[in-house]
mmCIF file of C-alpha atoms and ligand atoms in Angstrom:
data_model
loop_
_atom_site.group_PDB
_atom_site.id
_atom_site.type_symbol
_atom_site.label_atom_id
_atom_site.label_comp_id
_atom_site.label_asym_id
_atom_site.label_seq_id
_atom_site.Cartn_x
_atom_site.Cartn_y
_atom_site.Cartn_z
ATOM 1 C CA UNK A 1 7.993 -6.714 17.738
ATOM 2 C CA UNK A 2 7.343 -6.804 14.045
ATOM 3 C CA UNK A 3 3.972 -5.902 12.600
ATOM 4 C CA UNK A 4 2.183 -8.799 10.974
ATOM 5 C CA UNK A 5 -0.690 -9.054 8.541
ATOM 6 C CA UNK A 6 -4.026 -8.686 10.301
ATOM 7 C CA UNK A 7 -2.553 -6.654 13.178
ATOM 8 C CA UNK A 8 -4.114 -3.288 13.930
ATOM 9 C CA UNK A 9 -1.890 -0.569 12.458
ATOM 10 C CA UNK A 10 -0.436 1.185 15.529
ATOM 11 C CA UNK A 11 -1.837 4.670 16.007
ATOM 12 C CA UNK A 12 0.407 7.692 16.605
ATOM 13 C CA UNK A 13 0.475 11.454 16.491
ATOM 14 C CA UNK A 14 3.229 13.005 14.404
ATOM 15 C CA UNK A 15 4.455 16.212 12.848
ATOM 16 C CA UNK A 16 4.143 16.168 9.081
ATOM 17 C CA UNK A 17 4.717 18.576 6.229
ATOM 18 C CA UNK A 18 0.931 19.114 6.243
ATOM 19 C CA UNK A 19 0.589 19.713 10.006
ATOM 20 C CA UNK A 20 0.261 17.473 13.052
ATOM 21 C CA UNK A 21 -1.805 14.349 12.511
ATOM 22 C CA UNK A 22 -3.372 11.586 14.530
ATOM 23 C CA UNK A 23 -2.787 8.680 12.135
ATOM 24 C CA UNK A 24 -6.092 6.858 12.611
ATOM 25 C CA UNK A 25 -8.085 10.096 12.415
ATOM 26 C CA UNK A 26 -6.153 11.112 9.314
ATOM 27 C CA UNK A 27 -6.955 7.756 7.691
ATOM 28 C CA UNK A 28 -10.671 8.083 8.471
ATOM 29 C CA UNK A 29 -12.580 5.539 6.362
ATOM 30 C CA UNK A 30 -9.894 5.387 3.674
ATOM 31 C CA UNK A 31 -7.323 2.774 2.871
ATOM 32 C CA UNK A 32 -3.782 3.964 3.596
ATOM 33 C CA UNK A 33 -0.218 3.428 2.420
ATOM 34 C CA UNK A 34 2.532 4.346 4.893
ATOM 35 C CA UNK A 35 6.036 4.170 3.437
ATOM 36 C CA UNK A 36 9.425 5.034 4.871
ATOM 37 C CA UNK A 37 12.446 6.672 3.269
ATOM 38 C CA UNK A 38 15.934 6.027 4.646
ATOM 39 C CA UNK A 39 16.933 9.699 4.744
ATOM 40 C CA UNK A 40 16.249 13.135 3.263
ATOM 41 C CA UNK A 41 18.284 14.400 0.307
ATOM 42 C CA UNK A 42 19.005 10.883 -0.978
ATOM 43 C CA UNK A 43 18.739 10.107 -4.685
ATOM 44 C CA UNK A 44 16.523 6.992 -4.806
ATOM 45 C CA UNK A 45 14.033 8.484 -2.311
ATOM 46 C CA UNK A 46 13.870 11.637 -4.404
ATOM 47 C CA UNK A 47 12.688 9.632 -7.427
ATOM 48 C CA UNK A 48 10.225 7.617 -5.321
ATOM 49 C CA UNK A 49 8.596 10.720 -3.861
ATOM 50 C CA UNK A 50 8.264 12.305 -7.300
ATOM 51 C CA UNK A 51 6.584 9.152 -8.610
ATOM 52 C CA UNK A 52 4.286 8.845 -5.573
ATOM 53 C CA UNK A 53 3.193 12.469 -6.098
ATOM 54 C CA UNK A 54 2.486 11.832 -9.799
ATOM 55 C CA UNK A 55 0.516 8.701 -8.960
ATOM 56 C CA UNK A 56 -1.526 10.238 -6.129
ATOM 57 C CA UNK A 57 -4.674 10.441 -8.340
ATOM 58 C CA UNK A 58 -4.370 6.671 -8.983
ATOM 59 C CA UNK A 59 -4.365 6.046 -5.236
ATOM 60 C CA UNK A 60 -7.225 8.488 -4.662
ATOM 61 C CA UNK A 61 -9.334 6.708 -7.308
ATOM 62 C CA UNK A 62 -9.039 3.634 -5.087
ATOM 63 C CA UNK A 63 -9.891 5.573 -1.888
ATOM 64 C CA UNK A 64 -6.276 5.274 -0.673
ATOM 65 C CA UNK A 65 -4.387 8.007 1.201
ATOM 66 C CA UNK A 66 -0.601 7.973 0.998
ATOM 67 C CA UNK A 67 1.882 9.204 3.596
ATOM 68 C CA UNK A 68 5.683 9.107 3.645
ATOM 69 C CA UNK A 69 8.140 9.113 6.535
ATOM 70 C CA UNK A 70 11.772 9.930 7.020
ATOM 71 C CA UNK A 71 13.770 10.274 10.225
ATOM 72 C CA UNK A 72 14.772 13.873 9.500
ATOM 73 C CA UNK A 73 13.173 17.050 10.896
ATOM 74 C CA UNK A 74 10.466 19.126 9.260
ATOM 75 C CA UNK A 75 12.710 21.936 7.975
ATOM 76 C CA UNK A 76 14.852 19.338 6.218
ATOM 77 C CA UNK A 77 11.729 17.790 4.599
ATOM 78 C CA UNK A 78 10.592 21.236 3.435
ATOM 79 C CA UNK A 79 13.938 22.009 1.796
ATOM 80 C CA UNK A 80 14.117 18.566 0.180
ATOM 81 C CA UNK A 81 10.596 18.920 -1.247
ATOM 82 C CA UNK A 82 11.803 21.941 -3.238
ATOM 83 C CA UNK A 83 14.486 19.740 -4.817
ATOM 84 C CA UNK A 84 11.936 17.010 -5.536
ATOM 85 C CA UNK A 85 9.667 19.464 -7.338
ATOM 86 C CA UNK A 86 12.613 20.845 -9.291
ATOM 87 C CA UNK A 87 14.094 17.497 -10.338
ATOM 88 C CA UNK A 88 10.973 15.307 -10.623
ATOM 89 C CA UNK A 89 8.608 17.932 -12.031
ATOM 90 C CA UNK A 90 5.902 17.327 -9.390
ATOM 91 C CA UNK A 91 5.414 18.903 -5.989
ATOM 92 C CA UNK A 92 5.009 16.448 -3.101
ATOM 93 C CA UNK A 93 1.254 16.559 -2.569
ATOM 94 C CA UNK A 94 0.865 14.272 0.455
ATOM 95 C CA UNK A 95 2.167 14.482 4.036
ATOM 96 C CA UNK A 96 5.695 13.448 4.973
ATOM 97 C CA UNK A 97 6.193 12.508 8.614
ATOM 98 C CA UNK A 98 9.177 14.176 10.305
ATOM 99 C CA UNK A 99 10.210 11.313 12.564
ATOM 100 C CA UNK A 100 13.404 12.756 14.018
ATOM 101 C CA UNK A 101 12.802 11.018 17.374
ATOM 102 C CA UNK A 102 12.129 7.733 15.466
ATOM 103 C CA UNK A 103 8.912 7.220 17.397
ATOM 104 C CA UNK A 104 6.958 5.997 14.367
ATOM 105 C CA UNK A 105 9.929 4.141 12.841
ATOM 106 C CA UNK A 106 10.346 2.173 16.058
ATOM 107 C CA UNK A 107 6.604 1.570 16.402
ATOM 108 C CA UNK A 108 6.496 0.075 12.898
ATOM 109 C CA UNK A 109 9.898 -1.672 13.038
ATOM 110 C CA UNK A 110 11.271 0.393 10.162
ATOM 111 C CA UNK A 111 14.836 0.453 11.500
ATOM 112 C CA UNK A 112 16.684 -2.817 10.986
ATOM 113 C CA UNK A 113 19.896 -2.370 13.006
ATOM 114 C CA UNK A 114 21.797 -5.056 11.121
ATOM 115 C CA UNK A 115 21.141 -3.128 7.896
ATOM 116 C CA UNK A 116 21.656 0.367 9.393
ATOM 117 C CA UNK A 117 21.440 1.897 12.869
ATOM 118 C CA UNK A 118 20.450 5.285 11.561
ATOM 119 C CA UNK A 119 18.462 4.878 8.327
ATOM 120 C CA UNK A 120 15.084 3.230 8.002
ATOM 121 C CA UNK A 121 14.718 0.466 5.444
ATOM 122 C CA UNK A 122 12.150 1.036 2.688
ATOM 123 C CA UNK A 123 9.031 -0.228 4.453
ATOM 124 C CA UNK A 124 5.529 -0.212 3.024
ATOM 125 C CA UNK A 125 2.364 -0.858 5.008
ATOM 126 C CA UNK A 126 -1.014 -1.049 3.285
ATOM 127 C CA UNK A 127 -3.794 -0.496 5.808
ATOM 128 C CA UNK A 128 -7.484 -1.223 5.250
ATOM 129 C CA UNK A 129 -10.434 0.938 6.283
ATOM 130 C CA UNK A 130 -10.716 -1.358 9.342
ATOM 131 C CA UNK A 131 -7.188 -0.114 10.342
ATOM 132 C CA UNK A 132 -5.816 -3.632 9.907
ATOM 133 C CA UNK A 133 -2.494 -4.199 8.133
ATOM 134 C CA UNK A 134 -3.141 -5.864 4.764
ATOM 135 C CA UNK A 135 0.360 -5.844 3.247
ATOM 136 C CA UNK A 136 3.913 -5.320 4.457
ATOM 137 C CA UNK A 137 6.916 -4.940 2.168
ATOM 138 C CA UNK A 138 10.545 -4.354 3.078
ATOM 139 C CA UNK A 139 13.020 -3.194 0.448
ATOM 140 C CA UNK A 140 16.699 -2.432 0.907
ATOM 141 C CA UNK A 141 17.777 1.217 0.906
ATOM 142 C CA UNK A 142 19.505 0.815 -2.450
ATOM 143 C CA UNK A 143 16.424 -0.425 -4.353
ATOM 144 C CA UNK A 144 13.606 1.936 -5.285
ATOM 145 C CA UNK A 145 10.106 0.503 -4.924
ATOM 146 C CA UNK A 146 7.646 -0.206 -7.722
ATOM 147 C CA UNK A 147 4.528 1.879 -7.090
ATOM 148 C CA UNK A 148 2.634 0.137 -9.902
ATOM 149 C CA UNK A 149 2.989 -3.034 -7.844
ATOM 150 C CA UNK A 150 1.409 -1.291 -4.854
ATOM 151 C CA UNK A 151 -1.604 -0.340 -6.974
ATOM 152 C CA UNK A 152 -1.808 -3.892 -8.307
ATOM 153 C CA UNK A 153 -1.889 -5.356 -4.792
ATOM 154 C CA UNK A 154 -4.439 -2.774 -3.655
ATOM 155 C CA UNK A 155 -6.655 -3.715 -6.631
ATOM 156 C CA UNK A 156 -6.385 -7.350 -5.564
ATOM 157 C CA UNK A 157 -7.044 -6.569 -1.887
ATOM 158 C CA UNK A 158 -10.103 -4.480 -2.709
ATOM 159 C CA UNK A 159 -11.453 -7.130 -5.079
ATOM 160 C CA UNK A 160 -10.900 -10.068 -2.734
ATOM 161 C CA UNK A 161 -12.446 -8.090 0.152
ATOM 162 C CA UNK A 162 -15.707 -7.972 -1.811
ATOM 163 C CA UNK A 163 -15.850 -11.217 -3.783
ATOM 164 C CA UNK A 164 -15.073 -14.858 -3.014
ATOM 165 C CA UNK A 165 -12.027 -14.856 -5.266
ATOM 166 C CA UNK A 166 -8.243 -14.833 -5.024
ATOM 167 C CA UNK A 167 -5.902 -13.464 -7.705
ATOM 168 C CA UNK A 168 -3.313 -15.657 -9.449
ATOM 169 C CA UNK A 169 0.320 -15.071 -10.294
ATOM 170 C CA UNK A 170 1.044 -11.756 -12.027
ATOM 171 C CA UNK A 171 -2.674 -10.903 -11.975
ATOM 172 C CA UNK A 172 -3.665 -7.395 -12.910
ATOM 173 C CA UNK A 173 -6.997 -5.638 -12.917
ATOM 174 C CA UNK A 174 -9.227 -7.223 -15.582
ATOM 175 C CA UNK A 175 -7.538 -10.639 -15.635
ATOM 176 C CA UNK A 176 -9.279 -13.861 -14.681
ATOM 177 C CA UNK A 177 -9.514 -14.725 -10.986
ATOM 178 C CA UNK A 178 -9.601 -17.909 -8.926
ATOM 179 C CA UNK A 179 -12.691 -19.005 -7.016
ATOM 180 C CA UNK A 180 -11.637 -19.604 -3.398
ATOM 181 C CA UNK A 181 -11.743 -23.269 -2.343
ATOM 182 C CA UNK A 182 -14.264 -22.520 0.458
ATOM 183 C CA UNK A 183 -16.990 -21.877 -2.162
ATOM 184 C CA UNK A 184 -18.742 -25.077 -3.297
ATOM 185 C CA UNK A 185 -19.642 -25.561 -6.954
ATOM 186 C CA UNK A 186 -23.295 -25.260 -5.894
ATOM 187 C CA UNK A 187 -22.689 -21.799 -4.356
ATOM 188 C CA UNK A 188 -20.364 -20.819 -7.198
ATOM 189 C CA UNK A 189 -23.255 -21.189 -9.689
ATOM 190 C CA UNK A 190 -25.035 -18.375 -7.901
ATOM 191 C CA UNK A 191 -21.987 -16.207 -7.164
ATOM 192 C CA UNK A 192 -20.353 -16.539 -10.578
ATOM 193 C CA UNK A 193 -23.092 -16.661 -13.226
ATOM 194 C CA UNK A 194 -20.452 -16.090 -15.931
ATOM 195 C CA UNK A 195 -19.231 -19.593 -15.098
ATOM 196 C CA UNK A 196 -15.735 -20.955 -14.548
ATOM 197 C CA UNK A 197 -13.179 -23.310 -15.981
ATOM 198 C CA UNK A 198 -12.305 -26.171 -13.638
ATOM 199 C CA UNK A 199 -8.652 -27.142 -14.207
ATOM 200 C CA UNK A 200 -8.684 -29.111 -10.930
ATOM 201 C CA UNK A 201 -11.408 -29.218 -8.282
ATOM 202 C CA UNK A 202 -9.279 -26.732 -6.274
ATOM 203 C CA UNK A 203 -8.346 -24.588 -9.302
ATOM 204 C CA UNK A 204 -11.393 -22.886 -10.791
ATOM 205 C CA UNK A 205 -10.834 -19.857 -13.003
ATOM 206 C CA UNK A 206 -13.530 -17.243 -13.529
ATOM 207 C CA UNK A 207 -13.720 -13.824 -15.198
ATOM 208 C CA UNK A 208 -13.085 -10.958 -12.764
ATOM 209 C CA UNK A 209 -16.494 -10.663 -11.058
ATOM 210 C CA UNK A 210 -16.752 -6.876 -10.928
ATOM 211 C CA UNK A 211 -16.053 -6.676 -14.677
ATOM 212 C CA UNK A 212 -18.860 -9.074 -15.583
ATOM 213 C CA UNK A 213 -22.211 -7.480 -16.330
ATOM 214 C CA UNK A 214 -24.794 -8.546 -13.758
ATOM 215 C CA UNK A 215 -22.241 -10.214 -11.460
ATOM 216 C CA UNK A 216 -22.550 -7.653 -8.703
ATOM 217 C CA UNK A 217 -22.893 -9.770 -5.610
ATOM 218 C CA UNK A 218 -20.283 -9.672 -2.881
ATOM 219 C CA UNK A 219 -18.574 -12.536 -1.049
HETATM 220 C C1 BEZ B 301 18.684 6.697 -1.625
HETATM 221 O O1 BEZ B 301 17.523 6.978 -1.335
HETATM 222 O O2 BEZ B 301 19.183 7.041 -2.664
HETATM 223 C C2 BEZ B 301 19.532 5.892 -0.674
HETATM 224 C C3 BEZ B 301 19.332 5.986 0.687
HETATM 225 C C4 BEZ B 301 20.131 5.259 1.536
HETATM 226 C C5 BEZ B 301 21.116 4.435 1.017
HETATM 227 C C6 BEZ B 301 21.300 4.336 -0.352
HETATM 228 C C7 BEZ B 301 20.495 5.066 -1.211
#
């Protein structure tokens, strides 16, 4: 069965390049990003892992741990990581799950048999500190993911978890937000002292609350 938004992220124990982990214990109170790679020693994955390693501080700033997965064994991961460091200029600095028995891939529905029986697709799961799945993405093997987009969605998820706002099309951190329809204008006066522009009664645009001085209250 596929994993849907709001589901608890299935727990598992697995061998990784940084030792055996229990996934939920490893996550602790952090947010998490679990992403799969079709296979070791493949070119697109090599570039993705180099980029993920370079961007690890950006994830850490947001209290997000990142973890990769590929259906090859640990010794293969270790050898591949040397190539990644050599070609991408950054050592892989987060755990890579060695899922040679496909236990985790099957648990998370990362193998799509009509695409490939043997490779995983490029799955991404963003998991909140409550262990609930907040985002799922599925890319084809031939298309590398955009890790800036992952950070953008995480910024939105973390903002909307704390304030009564949603984020509009192409939003990025610092842009105006939308007051959720469940908040009345009466309540909005208190929650959004910077005010809002009402384009329609259901479309009220307000400055990003955590960037407005004195607008510190949560949802
Ligand atoms: C890659 O990561 O380069 C790749 C993996 C599987 C199929 C095609 C490309």
